[in-house]
C-alpha positions as a printed NumPy array, in Angstrom:
array([[ 35.604,  21.374, -10.006],
       [ 32.362,  21.198, -11.954],
       [ 29.798,  18.494, -12.682],
       [ 31.557,  17.357, -15.888],
       [ 34.9  ,  16.935, -14.109],
       [ 33.273,  14.948, -11.288],
       [ 31.613,  12.699, -13.886],
       [ 34.92 ,  12.151, -15.701],
       [ 36.713,  11.267, -12.475],
       [ 34.033,   8.821, -11.351],
       [ 33.881,   7.195, -14.806],
       [ 37.671,   6.727, -14.7  ],
       [ 37.156,   4.882, -11.409],
       [ 34.726,   2.501, -13.126],
       [ 31.369,   3.992, -12.111],
       [ 28.459,   4.22 , -14.55 ],
       [ 27.819,   7.941, -14.293],
       [ 25.705,  10.432, -16.2  ],
       [ 25.95 ,  14.192, -15.851],
       [ 23.09 ,  16.542, -16.522],
       [ 23.164,  20.348, -16.562],
       [ 21.758,  23.341, -18.399],
       [ 24.007,  22.871, -21.453],
       [ 21.938,  19.867, -22.564],
       [ 18.828,  20.292, -24.673],
       [ 15.547,  18.845, -23.329],
       [ 15.75 ,  15.739, -25.558],
       [ 19.236,  14.901, -24.279],
       [ 18.142,  15.539, -20.67 ],
       [ 15.269,  13.081, -21.144],
       [ 17.656,  10.442, -22.527],
       [ 20.08 ,  10.883, -19.614],
       [ 17.238,  10.682, -17.079],
       [ 15.936,   7.549, -18.776],
       [ 19.423,   6.011, -18.505],
       [ 19.358,   6.743, -14.777],
       [ 15.801,   5.483, -14.237],
       [ 16.536,   2.199, -15.994],
       [ 19.871,   1.64 , -14.277],
       [ 22.146,   2.124, -17.282],
       [ 23.667,   4.909, -15.172],
       [ 23.945,   4.222, -11.449],
       [ 24.974,   7.767, -10.54 ],
       [ 23.435,  10.982, -11.823],
       [ 25.399,  14.169, -11.294],
       [ 23.299,  17.242, -11.842],
       [ 23.221,  20.94 , -11.19 ],
       [ 20.208,  22.907, -10.003],
       [ 18.648,  22.228, -13.405],
       [ 17.091,  19.197, -11.662],
       [ 16.59 ,  20.594,  -8.183],
       [ 12.903,  20.312,  -9.001],
       [ 10.972,  18.119, -11.342],
       [ 12.871,  14.83 , -11.358],
       [ 10.661,  11.89 , -10.526],
       [ 12.784,   8.832,  -9.819],
       [ 11.436,   6.844,  -6.9  ],
       [ 14.581,   4.786,  -6.277],
       [ 17.071,   7.563,  -5.458],
       [ 18.828,   6.513,  -2.247],
       [ 21.426,   9.254,  -1.9  ],
       [ 21.764,  12.894,  -2.869],
       [ 25.135,  14.59 ,  -2.602],
       [ 25.114,  18.371,  -2.566],
       [ 28.373,  19.737,  -3.928],
       [ 27.388,  23.118,  -2.566],
       [ 24.76 ,  24.751,  -0.387],
       [ 21.994,  26.51 ,  -2.297],
       [ 21.906,  30.251,  -1.799],
       [ 19.113,  32.66 ,  -2.778],
       [ 20.987,  33.929,  -5.851],
       [ 24.442,  34.372,  -7.396],
       [ 26.744,  35.978,  -4.851],
       [ 24.026,  36.006,  -2.205],
       [ 24.737,  35.478,   1.473],
       [ 21.331,  34.014,   2.385],
       [ 20.754,  30.258,   2.347],
       [ 17.893,  28.854,   0.243],
       [ 16.019,  26.337,   2.384],
       [ 13.352,  25.683,  -0.264],
       [ 15.88 ,  24.71 ,  -2.946],
       [ 17.753,  22.522,  -0.449],
       [ 14.505,  20.756,   0.423],
       [ 13.748,  20.151,  -3.254],
       [ 17.242,  18.757,  -3.78 ],
       [ 17.156,  16.313,  -0.882],
       [ 13.491,  15.528,  -1.47 ],
       [ 14.641,  13.316,  -4.33 ],
       [ 15.978,  10.756,  -1.852],
       [ 14.166,   8.351,   0.433],
       [ 10.799,   8.791,  -1.21 ],
       [  7.748,   6.597,  -0.773],
       [  8.875,   5.246,   2.595],
       [ 12.366,   4.322,   1.427],
       [ 15.45 ,   5.278,   3.409],
       [ 17.645,   7.946,   1.879],
       [ 20.724,   9.941,   2.757],
       [ 21.718,  13.456,   1.816],
       [ 25.362,  14.48 ,   2.011],
       [ 26.334,  18.13 ,   1.698],
       [ 29.924,  19.244,   1.246],
       [ 30.824,  22.184,   3.474],
       [ 34.111,  23.985,   2.826],
       [ 34.094,  26.917,   5.219],
       [ 32.411,  28.572,   8.183],
       [ 29.958,  30.45 ,   5.932],
       [ 28.801,  27.15 ,   4.435],
       [ 28.573,  25.531,   7.85 ],
       [ 26.401,  28.375,   9.144],
       [ 24.176,  28.25 ,   6.041],
       [ 23.66 ,  24.482,   6.387],
       [ 23.053,  24.823,  10.13 ],
       [ 20.363,  27.423,   9.427],
       [ 18.753,  25.172,   6.81 ],
       [ 18.736,  22.281,   9.31 ],
       [ 17.129,  24.543,  11.896],
       [ 14.503,  25.715,   9.371],
       [ 13.66 ,  22.111,   8.431],
       [ 14.038,  20.702,  11.955],
       [ 16.441,  18.012,  10.78 ],
       [ 19.474,  16.472,  12.454],
       [ 22.939,  16.883,  10.959],
       [ 25.686,  14.297,  11.318],
       [ 29.193,  15.61 ,  10.702],
       [ 31.49 ,  13.4  ,   8.644],
       [ 35.148,  14.297,   8.289],
       [ 36.752,  13.482,   4.922],
       [ 40.109,  12.484,   6.401],
       [ 39.12 ,   8.796,   6.351],
       [ 36.687,   7.831,   3.583],
       [ 36.3  ,   4.265,   4.873],
       [ 35.119,   5.636,   8.217],
       [ 32.859,   8.095,   6.394],
       [ 31.25 ,   5.185,   4.54 ],
       [ 30.728,   3.299,   7.823],
       [ 29.085,   6.384,   9.341],
       [ 26.756,   6.752,   6.345],
       [ 25.724,   3.1  ,   6.782],
       [ 25.065,   3.756,  10.488],
       [ 22.884,   6.766,   9.592],
       [ 20.896,   4.626,   7.158],
       [ 20.493,   1.823,   9.712],
       [ 19.411,   4.202,  12.485],
       [ 16.983,   6.018,  10.204],
       [ 15.281,   2.735,   9.36 ],
       [ 14.636,   2.311,  13.072],
       [ 13.247,   5.848,  13.416],
       [ 10.436,   6.482,  10.977],
       [ 10.422,  10.247,  11.57 ],
       [ 14.19 ,  10.701,  11.159],
       [ 15.398,  12.703,   8.142],
       [ 19.035,  11.692,   7.642],
       [ 21.381,  14.428,   6.473],
       [ 25.132,  14.361,   6.694],
       [ 27.775,  17.009,   6.193],
       [ 31.281,  16.435,   5.023]])
């Protein structure tokens, strides 16, 4: 599944979603970002094209579809890119959540190493019950508001 397919699926479910990736020219990227900043789109799905450089202060959640690796086919996790991705959420004293999908042991080990590098706590969420997953995300947000030095990150 790619970013366009995720956008289509979410739009079919009634969400106001924009997708942004390298196939768009800079003018179109600016328009899509403006739609997100102003609230015309409530969800922005993007690839690494925006891992750096987006400046939207109200992002409350970042969902990583994959774990950044150093390069195509590489086996080494990319902590810096991960930090730039999740750095879009919870800015300026706001609470934010980062969810990263993990599909296999390799991904789990990569995310565990990133968490160790960044000294952050991971909370495992199992996708077998999405209602329970949503409740757990709300608990993470609530607990992080009580702990000013807590960097919430969840894995699914």
